[in-house]
Coordinates of C-alpha atoms and ligand atoms in Angstrom, one line a residue:
M1 CA 96.1 -113.7 254.8
F2 CA 99.5 -115.2 254.6
D3 CA 99.1 -118.1 257.0
S4 CA 96.9 -120.4 255.0
Y5 CA 98.9 -120.1 251.8
L6 CA 102.5 -120.4 253.5
R7 CA 101.2 -123.5 255.5
E8 CA 100.3 -125.4 252.3
S9 CA 102.0 -127.6 249.8
I10 CA 105.6 -126.9 248.6
I11 CA 106.2 -123.6 250.4
G12 CA 104.7 -125.2 253.7
R13 CA 107.2 -128.1 253.3
A14 CA 110.2 -125.7 252.6
L15 CA 109.3 -123.6 255.8
K16 CA 109.1 -126.9 257.9
N17 CA 112.3 -128.1 256.6
K18 CA 114.0 -124.7 257.2
K19 CA 114.9 -124.1 253.5
I20 CA 113.3 -120.8 253.7
S21 CA 112.0 -118.6 256.6
V22 CA 109.4 -116.0 256.6
S23 CA 108.9 -113.4 259.2
F24 CA 106.4 -110.5 259.6
Y25 CA 106.9 -107.0 260.9
N26 CA 103.7 -104.9 261.2
P27 CA 104.3 -101.2 261.0
R28 CA 101.7 -100.7 263.6
D29 CA 104.1 -102.2 266.1
F30 CA 106.6 -99.6 265.2
T31 CA 104.5 -96.5 265.7
K32 CA 105.1 -94.1 268.7
D33 CA 101.6 -92.7 269.1
K34 CA 99.0 -94.3 271.3
H35 CA 96.7 -94.8 268.5
R36 CA 99.3 -96.8 266.5
R37 CA 98.3 -94.8 263.3
V38 CA 100.2 -95.9 260.3
D39 CA 98.6 -93.7 257.6
D40 CA 97.4 -90.0 257.0
K41 CA 96.0 -87.6 254.4
A42 CA 98.4 -86.9 251.4
Y43 CA 100.1 -83.6 251.3
G44 CA 98.8 -81.6 248.3
G45 CA 95.5 -83.2 248.6
G46 CA 93.9 -86.0 246.6
P47 CA 91.8 -89.2 247.6
G48 CA 93.2 -92.0 249.6
M49 CA 95.7 -92.3 252.5
V50 CA 99.4 -92.5 252.6
M51 CA 101.5 -94.8 254.9
Y52 CA 103.8 -93.0 257.2
A53 CA 107.5 -93.4 256.4
E54 CA 108.9 -93.8 259.9
P55 CA 107.2 -96.9 261.1
I56 CA 108.1 -98.7 258.0
I57 CA 111.8 -97.6 258.2
R58 CA 111.9 -98.8 261.8
A59 CA 110.2 -102.2 260.7
V60 CA 112.7 -102.6 257.9
Q61 CA 115.8 -101.9 260.3
K62 CA 114.3 -104.5 262.8
A63 CA 113.9 -107.1 259.9
K64 CA 117.5 -106.4 258.7
G65 CA 118.9 -107.2 262.1
R66 CA 117.4 -110.6 262.4
P67 CA 119.8 -113.6 262.1
V68 CA 120.5 -115.5 258.7
L69 CA 118.4 -118.7 258.6
G70 CA 120.5 -121.6 259.9
A71 CA 123.5 -119.7 260.8
K72 CA 125.3 -120.8 264.0
R73 CA 127.3 -117.6 264.1
A74 CA 127.4 -114.3 262.3
V75 CA 127.2 -114.5 258.6
K76 CA 127.6 -111.6 256.2
K77 CA 124.1 -110.7 255.2
N78 CA 123.2 -109.7 251.6
V79 CA 119.8 -107.9 252.1
K80 CA 117.5 -106.7 249.2
V81 CA 114.6 -104.4 249.8
I82 CA 111.5 -104.7 247.6
L83 CA 109.0 -101.9 247.7
L84 CA 105.8 -103.3 246.1
S85 CA 104.0 -100.9 243.8
P86 CA 101.8 -101.1 240.8
S87 CA 104.2 -98.7 239.1
G88 CA 107.4 -100.6 239.9
K89 CA 109.6 -102.7 237.4
K90 CA 108.0 -105.8 236.3
F91 CA 108.5 -108.9 238.2
T92 CA 109.8 -111.9 236.1
N93 CA 111.1 -115.4 236.6
T94 CA 114.6 -114.1 235.6
Y95 CA 114.5 -111.5 238.3
A96 CA 113.3 -114.1 240.9
T97 CA 116.2 -116.3 240.0
T98 CA 118.6 -113.4 240.4
L99 CA 117.2 -112.5 243.9
S100 CA 117.4 -116.2 245.1
K101 CA 121.0 -116.4 244.1
K102 CA 122.3 -113.0 245.1
Y103 CA 120.7 -112.3 248.5
T104 CA 120.5 -114.1 251.8
D105 CA 117.5 -112.0 252.9
I106 CA 114.7 -110.1 251.1
I107 CA 112.6 -107.6 252.8
I108 CA 109.3 -107.1 251.1
I109 CA 107.4 -103.9 251.8
S110 CA 103.9 -104.6 251.4
G111 CA 101.7 -101.4 251.4
R112 CA 98.0 -100.8 251.8
Y113 CA 96.0 -97.8 251.2
E114 CA 97.0 -95.6 248.2
G115 CA 100.7 -95.7 248.7
I116 CA 103.7 -95.2 251.0
D117 CA 105.5 -91.9 251.8
A118 CA 108.2 -91.6 249.1
R119 CA 110.8 -90.8 251.8
V120 CA 110.9 -94.6 252.7
K121 CA 112.7 -95.3 249.5
K122 CA 115.0 -92.3 249.8
I123 CA 116.0 -92.9 253.4
L124 CA 116.7 -96.7 252.9
K125 CA 118.9 -95.8 249.9
A126 CA 120.7 -92.8 251.1
D127 CA 121.0 -93.1 254.9
L128 CA 120.9 -96.9 255.4
S129 CA 122.7 -97.8 252.1
M130 CA 120.1 -100.4 251.2
D131 CA 119.7 -102.0 247.9
V132 CA 116.0 -101.0 247.0
D133 CA 113.9 -101.9 244.0
E134 CA 110.4 -100.9 243.3
V135 CA 108.5 -103.9 242.0
S136 CA 105.1 -104.6 240.4
I137 CA 103.8 -108.1 239.7
G138 CA 101.8 -107.2 236.7
E139 CA 99.8 -104.5 235.0
Y140 CA 96.9 -104.4 237.2
V141 CA 96.2 -102.7 240.6
L142 CA 95.4 -104.8 243.6
T143 CA 94.0 -103.4 246.8
G144 CA 97.2 -104.2 248.7
G145 CA 100.7 -105.7 248.6
E146 CA 99.8 -109.1 250.3
L147 CA 99.1 -111.0 247.2
P148 CA 102.2 -109.5 245.3
A149 CA 104.3 -110.4 248.4
M150 CA 103.1 -114.0 248.3
V151 CA 103.7 -114.3 244.6
M152 CA 107.2 -113.2 245.1
I153 CA 107.8 -115.5 248.1
D154 CA 106.5 -118.5 246.0
S155 CA 108.5 -117.7 242.8
I156 CA 111.7 -116.8 244.6
S157 CA 111.5 -119.9 247.1
R158 CA 111.1 -122.4 244.3
Q159 CA 114.4 -121.3 242.9
I160 CA 116.3 -122.1 246.1
E161 CA 118.1 -125.4 246.5
G162 CA 116.2 -128.1 248.1
V163 CA 112.7 -126.3 248.0
L164 CA 111.5 -128.3 244.9
G165 CA 111.5 -132.0 245.4
K166 CA 112.1 -134.9 242.8
E167 CA 108.6 -134.8 241.8
E168 CA 108.7 -131.2 241.0
S169 CA 111.2 -129.4 238.7
L170 CA 112.3 -126.1 237.6
E171 CA 111.1 -125.7 234.1
E172 CA 114.3 -124.2 233.1
T173 CA 116.2 -127.5 233.6
R174 CA 114.2 -129.6 231.2
I175 CA 112.4 -129.1 228.0
S176 CA 108.7 -128.7 229.0
S177 CA 106.0 -128.4 226.3
S178 CA 102.9 -126.5 226.5
E179 CA 101.0 -129.7 226.2
M180 CA 101.2 -132.5 228.8
Y181 CA 99.4 -135.7 229.0
T182 CA 98.9 -138.5 231.8
R183 CA 96.7 -141.5 231.9
P184 CA 94.5 -142.5 230.6
E185 CA 95.6 -143.0 227.0
V186 CA 92.2 -142.3 225.6
I187 CA 89.4 -140.2 227.1
K188 CA 85.9 -140.8 225.7
H189 CA 83.8 -137.6 225.9
K190 CA 80.4 -137.0 224.2
G191 CA 81.1 -139.8 221.6
K192 CA 84.6 -138.5 220.7
N193 CA 87.9 -139.9 221.6
Y194 CA 90.6 -137.7 222.9
K195 CA 93.9 -139.5 222.5
V196 CA 97.5 -138.9 223.7
P197 CA 99.7 -138.1 220.7
K198 CA 101.2 -141.3 219.4
V199 CA 104.7 -140.0 219.6
L200 CA 104.6 -139.8 223.3
L201 CA 103.7 -143.5 223.5
S202 CA 106.5 -144.5 221.0
G203 CA 109.4 -144.7 223.5
H204 CA 111.5 -142.8 220.7
H205 CA 113.4 -140.2 222.8
A206 CA 114.6 -138.2 219.9
E207 CA 111.3 -137.9 218.3
I208 CA 109.6 -137.2 221.6
E209 CA 112.2 -134.3 222.3
K210 CA 111.6 -132.9 218.8
W211 CA 107.9 -133.0 219.4
K212 CA 108.3 -131.2 222.8
Q213 CA 110.5 -128.5 221.3
R214 CA 108.0 -127.9 218.6
K215 CA 105.2 -127.6 221.1
H216 CA 107.3 -125.5 223.4
K217 CA 108.0 -122.8 220.6
K218 CA 104.3 -122.6 219.7
S219 CA 103.4 -121.6 223.3
Ligands
LIG1 N1 100.1 -103.3 244.8 C1 99.0 -103.1 244.3 N2 99.0 -103.6 242.9 C2 100.2 -104.1 242.9 C3 100.9 -104.8 241.8 N3 100.3 -105.0 240.6 N4 102.2 -105.1 242.0 C4 102.9 -104.9 243.1 N5 102.3 -104.3 244.2 C5 101.0 -103.8 244.0

C-alpha cells in the first residue's frame, strides 16, 4: 500500500535524496506464537477484533533503536510516537510543522481492525518514557491507519528542509491566493471567454499583492 505512493513525486525524490527515510515494522514479525497472531476478541464483548499490545510494543522498541538518518555516529534521538485513531486529536499543518522541527524520528502506529489494546499507550508512556500522541486525520472513520500514516508522512516531510524544491513552495512563506492562473490568458469555452484577471497581467506588484490578499481572505 505504501510503496506506490512513497516512490512517486516529491516524497519519492526526498527518499532518494535521503532527506527523509521511512521504515516499516510489521507487528506480525514480533509475535511469539506459531500462527503469528496479532489480534483477538475484545474483553467485555462487542464486534470486531483488537490488536495485541505486545507485538506492537516490541515493534516500537525495534523502530526506536534504528540509527538516525545520515548520522555517522550516535546522535541524540528525539522520538515521537503517534497512535493513529479516529478519536485522537486533530492533525493540522501547525502540528505537522512542530513535529518536523522538534523530532528526529516519528514512529507512527497504524492499526487495523477495530483498535489497539489500550495498554500500548500506557506502557509506552509509563515504562518506556515515550512521548505519545493519539492523532486523527479527520472526522471520518477509515478501515485502517495506512492512509492516515501516508497523509502524515507527506505533510510532515514537506516541512523538512530540502524536501520541497524551487518549483514547489511552503504556502506559509508566500502570500497565496485561493485563485491561481496560468497560460493561456483567455480560454474560450462554449462561446464564452474566461479571462485571467487584468491585475495579474499588469506587472503592478503592489496591486497584485493587494488582490492576492483579498482573495486569500475570502478563501
Ligand atoms: N484510523 C481510522 N480512521 C482514522 C482517522 N480518521 N484518523 C486516524 N486514524 C484512523
